[in-house]
Every structure is written in structure tokens, then in C-alpha cells.
Amino acid sequence: MSDETHFPEGTLMKGRKVVVMGVANKNSIAWAIAQQLAAQGAELAFTYIEAMEKRVRPLADELGVKLMIHADVTSDESMEAAFGTIKDEWGELHGLVHAIAFSDKDELKGSFVENTSRENFARSMDISAFSFVDAARRAAPMMAPGGSMVTLTYLGSERVIPSYNVMGVAKAALEASTRYIARDLGPKGIRVNAISAGAIKTLSLGGITGGRSLLSEGRKWAPLREDTDPAGVAGCALYLLSDLGKSITGENLHVDAGFHIVGFPDVEDEG
Ligand code: NAD
């Protein structure tokens, strides 16, 4: 999808250094955001996990991203080394994009109460929620007033969505964490926000049983009658990461073709 999207060029992010965590391939939401930020003049660093390196490197080359850093968010050593490299190479940071989530796909189906194990509950929370707290703590000392952080969440935190199960719980923790981080970093002039994106066809969505129905049903219910466009999510990220988003912090902005406002689908008029 992002292949067809034109990101208008500009200077909104000129002179800004942004770490983007979570590009896995061309369908990743982080990739759409990276393209948008680059088109507006940002200098980017990508963090990646080993399994994704082959796919991420050509994408980094496409945008002229020189800083490619291995970072597994489950490892303190890996995170320490990654943010150490950013400090050594850049010394300063203006933006952080956190687009990372994981859960065992065997638990993203059927009954939440029956299928959720202690181990996967903890791992899902660690990778999908704590990692933002950890990354924010490491990024903040490099940021001056005007710095901005953005994470990606989903409506499954607020409402019960079939199969989303433990990920919904992790996203609720992520959104609450966003507010607490925003409170702590606000006095330093750093803004912290979440974007609640509608369903988008990515690797992550593929791990959710019935993920395709989230797309097709979502399209039917959403006021705009369309899928969420990654370009819209990227535009929102640009807004929040640039000075356009001044005075906004601790917010959770829905970019989902309006899906979240609908309580019940349209019904036939029975006269
Ligand atoms: P994606 O699979 O492209 O991205 C997920 C990323 O998480 C990958 O880059 C993966 O490498 C990374 N990751 C997983 N485990 C990691 C670890 N231990 N250390 C470091 N990185 C790790 O899928 P996406 O849909 O672009 O997901 C990005 C974010 O957007 C996620 O937080 C996801 O929950 C959220 N989101 C997705 C949708 C959707 O429908 N696709 C909707 C709303 C929110």
C-alpha cells in the first residue's frame, strides 16, 4: 500500500533526528511513518531484530538511513547497547517512534479466559507495553524541549475485539503507560502520545486469527467505508512528532476511518 502512496516533501522535520523502532518489511506501519518523516527532512535511525535484518536493510538504503541498530526489546543488554550507539553517533534526539508488539499467535484466538497462559501474558506485556517505557526512559535524556515520542496502539484496549485477547490487555497497559510517561516527561518539554490505528494488513495482523475479517468488517462499519490507510497513520505521526503537534501530550489519537465511534452497524429502515 505504501508503494502507491505519495508522501509530500517538505521541511517540517528538517534538522530532526528520529529513532524508528519496528520496521520489519514494506507493510510495517513504521515503514510508512519512516517514509513520511524522511520526506519532511528527518534524519532517521532504524532499530531491528535479527530475523528481520535482510528485509529492513534495503528499506533503510532506500531512504538513505545510515544508522541501523540491532535492538531486541526483551534484553536489557541489547537496549543498553542500542541507545548507547544512538548517544555515541548522534548525542541528541528529537523523536522516537515505537511500533513494536508481540504475542503468541496460538493465544490470539478463541477464548481469552481459557487460552491465556502466564508466560505469554508476561511476554506480551513485556514486548508490547514495557518496551515503550524502557525506550522512553533511555531516549529522554538525549531530548531537549520539543522532543516527541509516539507509540502505536489498537482499539482492542478499549473494547473487546474477537481474537485480540491478551494483546488488548497489553495495549491498555501501553496506553496507560503513555499517559504516565507524558506526565513524567512533560516538565522537560517532551511530548508523548499514542496513535490508535485501525486494522492494516501487516505481519502482526497476520498473527491474529480472523485478522482478515477485522479488515473487511471494519470497512463496512467505518463511517469512511474504507480501510485505514498507513499514509494516514504516518501523517498523524508526522503531526505529533513535528511542531504541528505542539501542546498535545498524553493523547490517544484514533486513525481508523472513524471505526471507533460506531456503536452498532447500519440497519435497514423497517419503516
Ligand atoms: P509489523 O509486524 O510490521 O511490526 C511489528 C514489529 O515489532 C516488527 O518490526 C518486529 O520486528 C517488532 N518486534 C517484535 N518483537 C520484538 C522484539 N523482541 N524486539 C524488538 N522488536 C520486536 O506490524 P505492524 O502492524 O506494523 O505493527 C506495528 C505496531 O502497530 C504494533 O504495536 C501493532 O500492535 C500496532 N498496530 C497494528 C495494527 C494493524 O492492524 N496492523 C493496528 C493498530 C496498531
JSON list of N, CA and C and ligand atoms in Angstrom, two decimals, residues 22-24 28-29 49 52 71-74 99-101 127 152-154 171 197-200 202-205, ligand 1:
[
{"chain": "A", "resi": 22, "resn": "GLY", "atom": "N", "xyz": [10.76, -0.75, 14.82]},
{"chain": "A", "resi": 22, "resn": "GLY", "atom": "CA", "xyz": [9.65, -1.59, 14.39]},
{"chain": "A", "resi": 22, "resn": "GLY", "atom": "C", "xyz": [9.42, -1.74, 12.90]},
{"chain": "A", "resi": 23, "resn": "VAL", "atom": "N", "xyz": [10.40, -1.30, 12.08]},
{"chain": "A", "resi": 23, "resn": "VAL", "atom": "CA", "xyz": [10.26, -1.61, 10.65]},
{"chain": "A", "resi": 23, "resn": "VAL", "atom": "C", "xyz": [10.63, -3.09, 10.47]},
{"chain": "A", "resi": 24, "resn": "ALA", "atom": "N", "xyz": [9.72, -3.88, 9.90]},
{"chain": "A", "resi": 24, "resn": "ALA", "atom": "CA", "xyz": [10.02, -5.29, 9.60]},
{"chain": "A", "resi": 24, "resn": "ALA", "atom": "C", "xyz": [10.05, -5.51, 8.10]},
{"chain": "A", "resi": 28, "resn": "SER", "atom": "N", "xyz": [5.03, -2.72, 7.12]},
{"chain": "A", "resi": 28, "resn": "SER", "atom": "CA", "xyz": [5.05, -2.24, 8.50]},
{"chain": "A", "resi": 28, "resn": "SER", "atom": "C", "xyz": [4.54, -0.81, 8.60]},
{"chain": "A", "resi": 29, "resn": "ILE", "atom": "N", "xyz": [3.77, -0.54, 9.66]},
{"chain": "A", "resi": 29, "resn": "ILE", "atom": "CA", "xyz": [3.31, 0.83, 9.89]},
{"chain": "A", "resi": 29, "resn": "ILE", "atom": "C", "xyz": [4.52, 1.74, 10.08]},
{"chain": "A", "resi": 49, "resn": "ILE", "atom": "N", "xyz": [15.19, -6.37, 14.70]},
{"chain": "A", "resi": 49, "resn": "ILE", "atom": "CA", "xyz": [15.61, -7.65, 15.29]},
{"chain": "A", "resi": 49, "resn": "ILE", "atom": "C", "xyz": [16.25, -8.49, 14.18]},
{"chain": "A", "resi": 52, "resn": "MET", "atom": "N", "xyz": [14.70, -9.96, 11.03]},
{"chain": "A", "resi": 52, "resn": "MET", "atom": "CA", "xyz": [14.16, -9.02, 10.04]},
{"chain": "A", "resi": 52, "resn": "MET", "atom": "C", "xyz": [15.24, -8.28, 9.26]},
{"chain": "A", "resi": 71, "resn": "ALA", "atom": "N", "xyz": [18.24, -4.16, 18.03]},
{"chain": "A", "resi": 71, "resn": "ALA", "atom": "CA", "xyz": [17.67, -3.95, 19.36]},
{"chain": "A", "resi": 71, "resn": "ALA", "atom": "C", "xyz": [16.54, -4.93, 19.60]},
{"chain": "A", "resi": 72, "resn": "ASP", "atom": "N", "xyz": [16.79, -5.88, 20.52]},
{"chain": "A", "resi": 72, "resn": "ASP", "atom": "CA", "xyz": [15.74, -6.79, 20.96]},
{"chain": "A", "resi": 72, "resn": "ASP", "atom": "C", "xyz": [15.22, -6.22, 22.28]},
{"chain": "A", "resi": 73, "resn": "VAL", "atom": "N", "xyz": [13.96, -5.80, 22.29]},
{"chain": "A", "resi": 73, "resn": "VAL", "atom": "CA", "xyz": [13.44, -5.09, 23.47]},
{"chain": "A", "resi": 73, "resn": "VAL", "atom": "C", "xyz": [13.30, -5.98, 24.71]},
{"chain": "A", "resi": 74, "resn": "THR", "atom": "N", "xyz": [13.44, -7.30, 24.54]},
{"chain": "A", "resi": 74, "resn": "THR", "atom": "CA", "xyz": [13.35, -8.18, 25.72]},
{"chain": "A", "resi": 74, "resn": "THR", "atom": "C", "xyz": [14.67, -8.26, 26.48]},
{"chain": "A", "resi": 99, "resn": "ALA", "atom": "N", "xyz": [6.89, 1.13, 17.37]},
{"chain": "A", "resi": 99, "resn": "ALA", "atom": "CA", "xyz": [5.87, 0.39, 16.63]},
{"chain": "A", "resi": 99, "resn": "ALA", "atom": "C", "xyz": [6.17, -1.10, 16.77]},
{"chain": "A", "resi": 100, "resn": "ILE", "atom": "N", "xyz": [6.09, -1.58, 18.01]},
{"chain": "A", "resi": 100, "resn": "ILE", "atom": "CA", "xyz": [6.53, -2.93, 18.34]},
{"chain": "A", "resi": 100, "resn": "ILE", "atom": "C", "xyz": [5.46, -3.65, 19.15]},
{"chain": "A", "resi": 101, "resn": "ALA", "atom": "N", "xyz": [5.17, -4.88, 18.78]},
{"chain": "A", "resi": 101, "resn": "ALA", "atom": "CA", "xyz": [4.23, -5.70, 19.54]},
{"chain": "A", "resi": 101, "resn": "ALA", "atom": "C", "xyz": [4.52, -7.16, 19.26]},
{"chain": "A", "resi": 127, "resn": "ILE", "atom": "N", "xyz": [7.01, -7.14, 25.70]},
{"chain": "A", "resi": 127, "resn": "ILE", "atom": "CA", "xyz": [7.38, -6.67, 24.36]},
{"chain": "A", "resi": 127, "resn": "ILE", "atom": "C", "xyz": [6.46, -5.54, 23.88]},
{"chain": "A", "resi": 152, "resn": "LEU", "atom": "N", "xyz": [2.25, 3.02, 18.89]},
{"chain": "A", "resi": 152, "resn": "LEU", "atom": "CA", "xyz": [1.11, 2.53, 18.10]},
{"chain": "A", "resi": 152, "resn": "LEU", "atom": "C", "xyz": [0.26, 1.58, 18.94]},
{"chain": "A", "resi": 153, "resn": "THR", "atom": "N", "xyz": [-1.05, 1.88, 18.96]},
{"chain": "A", "resi": 153, "resn": "THR", "atom": "CA", "xyz": [-1.94, 1.02, 19.73]},
{"chain": "A", "resi": 153, "resn": "THR", "atom": "C", "xyz": [-3.16, 0.63, 18.90]},
{"chain": "A", "resi": 154, "resn": "TYR", "atom": "N", "xyz": [-4.09, -0.09, 19.52]},
{"chain": "A", "resi": 154, "resn": "TYR", "atom": "CA", "xyz": [-5.28, -0.56, 18.79]},
{"chain": "A", "resi": 154, "resn": "TYR", "atom": "C", "xyz": [-6.49, -0.56, 19.71]},
{"chain": "A", "resi": 171, "resn": "LYS", "atom": "N", "xyz": [-2.25, -3.60, 25.14]},
{"chain": "A", "resi": 171, "resn": "LYS", "atom": "CA", "xyz": [-2.44, -2.27, 24.57]},
{"chain": "A", "resi": 171, "resn": "LYS", "atom": "C", "xyz": [-3.05, -1.32, 25.61]},
{"chain": "A", "resi": 197, "resn": "ALA", "atom": "N", "xyz": [-4.40, 2.95, 15.60]},
{"chain": "A", "resi": 197, "resn": "ALA", "atom": "CA", "xyz": [-4.62, 2.72, 14.17]},
{"chain": "A", "resi": 197, "resn": "ALA", "atom": "C", "xyz": [-5.69, 1.65, 13.96]},
{"chain": "A", "resi": 198, "resn": "GLY", "atom": "N", "xyz": [-6.47, 1.81, 12.89]},
{"chain": "A", "resi": 198, "resn": "GLY", "atom": "CA", "xyz": [-7.40, 0.75, 12.51]},
{"chain": "A", "resi": 198, "resn": "GLY", "atom": "C", "xyz": [-6.63, -0.42, 11.92]},
{"chain": "A", "resi": 199, "resn": "ALA", "atom": "N", "xyz": [-7.33, -1.51, 11.62]},
{"chain": "A", "resi": 199, "resn": "ALA", "atom": "CA", "xyz": [-6.66, -2.71, 11.11]},
{"chain": "A", "resi": 199, "resn": "ALA", "atom": "C", "xyz": [-5.96, -2.43, 9.78]},
{"chain": "A", "resi": 200, "resn": "ILE", "atom": "N", "xyz": [-4.71, -2.86, 9.70]},
{"chain": "A", "resi": 200, "resn": "ILE", "atom": "CA", "xyz": [-3.89, -2.69, 8.49]},
{"chain": "A", "resi": 200, "resn": "ILE", "atom": "C", "xyz": [-3.19, -4.02, 8.23]},
{"chain": "A", "resi": 202, "resn": "THR", "atom": "N", "xyz": [-0.57, -6.22, 7.91]},
{"chain": "A", "resi": 202, "resn": "THR", "atom": "CA", "xyz": [0.87, -6.31, 8.19]},
{"chain": "A", "resi": 202, "resn": "THR", "atom": "C", "xyz": [1.16, -7.71, 8.73]},
{"chain": "A", "resi": 203, "resn": "LEU", "atom": "N", "xyz": [2.43, -7.98, 8.99]},
{"chain": "A", "resi": 203, "resn": "LEU", "atom": "CA", "xyz": [2.82, -9.25, 9.60]},
{"chain": "A", "resi": 203, "resn": "LEU", "atom": "C", "xyz": [2.07, -9.47, 10.91]},
{"chain": "A", "resi": 204, "resn": "SER", "atom": "N", "xyz": [1.99, -8.41, 11.72]},
{"chain": "A", "resi": 204, "resn": "SER", "atom": "CA", "xyz": [1.34, -8.51, 13.04]},
{"chain": "A", "resi": 204, "resn": "SER", "atom": "C", "xyz": [-0.12, -8.90, 12.90]},
{"chain": "A", "resi": 205, "resn": "LEU", "atom": "N", "xyz": [-0.83, -8.29, 11.94]},
{"chain": "A", "resi": 205, "resn": "LEU", "atom": "CA", "xyz": [-2.26, -8.61, 11.77]},
{"chain": "A", "resi": 205, "resn": "LEU", "atom": "C", "xyz": [-2.41, -10.07, 11.36]},
{"chain": "B", "resi": 1, "resn": "NAD", "atom": "P1", "xyz": [4.89, -5.40, 11.99]},
{"chain": "B", "resi": 1, "resn": "NAD", "atom": "O1", "xyz": [4.89, -6.86, 12.21]},
{"chain": "B", "resi": 1, "resn": "NAD", "atom": "O2", "xyz": [5.37, -4.88, 10.70]},
{"chain": "B", "resi": 1, "resn": "NAD", "atom": "O3", "xyz": [5.70, -4.68, 13.16]},
{"chain": "B", "resi": 1, "resn": "NAD", "atom": "C1", "xyz": [5.87, -5.23, 14.45]},
{"chain": "B", "resi": 1, "resn": "NAD", "atom": "C2", "xyz": [7.32, -5.01, 14.81]},
{"chain": "B", "resi": 1, "resn": "NAD", "atom": "O4", "xyz": [7.59, -5.48, 16.14]},
{"chain": "B", "resi": 1, "resn": "NAD", "atom": "C3", "xyz": [8.27, -5.76, 13.88]},
{"chain": "B", "resi": 1, "resn": "NAD", "atom": "O5", "xyz": [9.19, -4.86, 13.29]},
{"chain": "B", "resi": 1, "resn": "NAD", "atom": "C4", "xyz": [9.00, -6.72, 14.81]},
{"chain": "B", "resi": 1, "resn": "NAD", "atom": "O6", "xyz": [10.34, -6.93, 14.41]},
{"chain": "B", "resi": 1, "resn": "NAD", "atom": "C5", "xyz": [8.93, -5.94, 16.13]},
{"chain": "B", "resi": 1, "resn": "NAD", "atom": "N1", "xyz": [9.24, -6.79, 17.28]},
{"chain": "B", "resi": 1, "resn": "NAD", "atom": "C6", "xyz": [8.61, -7.91, 17.70]},
{"chain": "B", "resi": 1, "resn": "NAD", "atom": "N2", "xyz": [9.26, -8.44, 18.77]},
{"chain": "B", "resi": 1, "resn": "NAD", "atom": "C7", "xyz": [10.33, -7.62, 19.03]},
{"chain": "B", "resi": 1, "resn": "NAD", "atom": "C8", "xyz": [11.38, -7.62, 19.97]},
{"chain": "B", "resi": 1, "resn": "NAD", "atom": "N3", "xyz": [11.51, -8.58, 20.91]},
{"chain": "B", "resi": 1, "resn": "NAD", "atom": "N4", "xyz": [12.31, -6.61, 19.94]},
{"chain": "B", "resi": 1, "resn": "NAD", "atom": "C9", "xyz": [12.22, -5.63, 19.01]},
{"chain": "B", "resi": 1, "resn": "NAD", "atom": "N5", "xyz": [11.25, -5.58, 18.07]},
{"chain": "B", "resi": 1, "resn": "NAD", "atom": "C10", "xyz": [10.31, -6.56, 18.08]},
{"chain": "B", "resi": 1, "resn": "NAD", "atom": "O7", "xyz": [3.37, -4.97, 12.24]},
{"chain": "B", "resi": 1, "resn": "NAD", "atom": "P2", "xyz": [2.67, -3.56, 12.43]},
{"chain": "B", "resi": 1, "resn": "NAD", "atom": "O8", "xyz": [1.22, -3.84, 12.27]},
{"chain": "B", "resi": 1, "resn": "NAD", "atom": "O9", "xyz": [3.31, -2.54, 11.61]},
{"chain": "B", "resi": 1, "resn": "NAD", "atom": "O10", "xyz": [2.90, -3.28, 13.98]},
{"chain": "B", "resi": 1, "resn": "NAD", "atom": "C11", "xyz": [3.47, -2.07, 14.47]},
{"chain": "B", "resi": 1, "resn": "NAD", "atom": "C12", "xyz": [2.67, -1.59, 15.69]},
{"chain": "B", "resi": 1, "resn": "NAD", "atom": "O11", "xyz": [1.40, -1.15, 15.25]},
{"chain": "B", "resi": 1, "resn": "NAD", "atom": "C13", "xyz": [2.41, -2.67, 16.74]},
{"chain": "B", "resi": 1, "resn": "NAD", "atom": "O12", "xyz": [2.49, -2.10, 18.03]},
{"chain": "B", "resi": 1, "resn": "NAD", "atom": "C14", "xyz": [0.99, -3.08, 16.44]},
{"chain": "B", "resi": 1, "resn": "NAD", "atom": "O13", "xyz": [0.33, -3.65, 17.55]},
{"chain": "B", "resi": 1, "resn": "NAD", "atom": "C15", "xyz": [0.42, -1.72, 16.09]},
{"chain": "B", "resi": 1, "resn": "NAD", "atom": "N6", "xyz": [-0.88, -1.74, 15.40]},
{"chain": "B", "resi": 1, "resn": "NAD", "atom": "C16", "xyz": [-1.06, -2.51, 14.29]},
{"chain": "B", "resi": 1, "resn": "NAD", "atom": "C17", "xyz": [-2.30, -2.51, 13.67]},
{"chain": "B", "resi": 1, "resn": "NAD", "atom": "C18", "xyz": [-2.56, -3.38, 12.44]},
{"chain": "B", "resi": 1, "resn": "NAD", "atom": "O14", "xyz": [-3.72, -3.62, 12.11]},
{"chain": "B", "resi": 1, "resn": "NAD", "atom": "N7", "xyz": [-1.54, -3.82, 11.74]},
{"chain": "B", "resi": 1, "resn": "NAD", "atom": "C19", "xyz": [-3.34, -1.72, 14.17]},
{"chain": "B", "resi": 1, "resn": "NAD", "atom": "C20", "xyz": [-3.11, -0.93, 15.29]},
{"chain": "B", "resi": 1, "resn": "NAD", "atom": "C21", "xyz": [-1.87, -0.95, 15.90]}
]
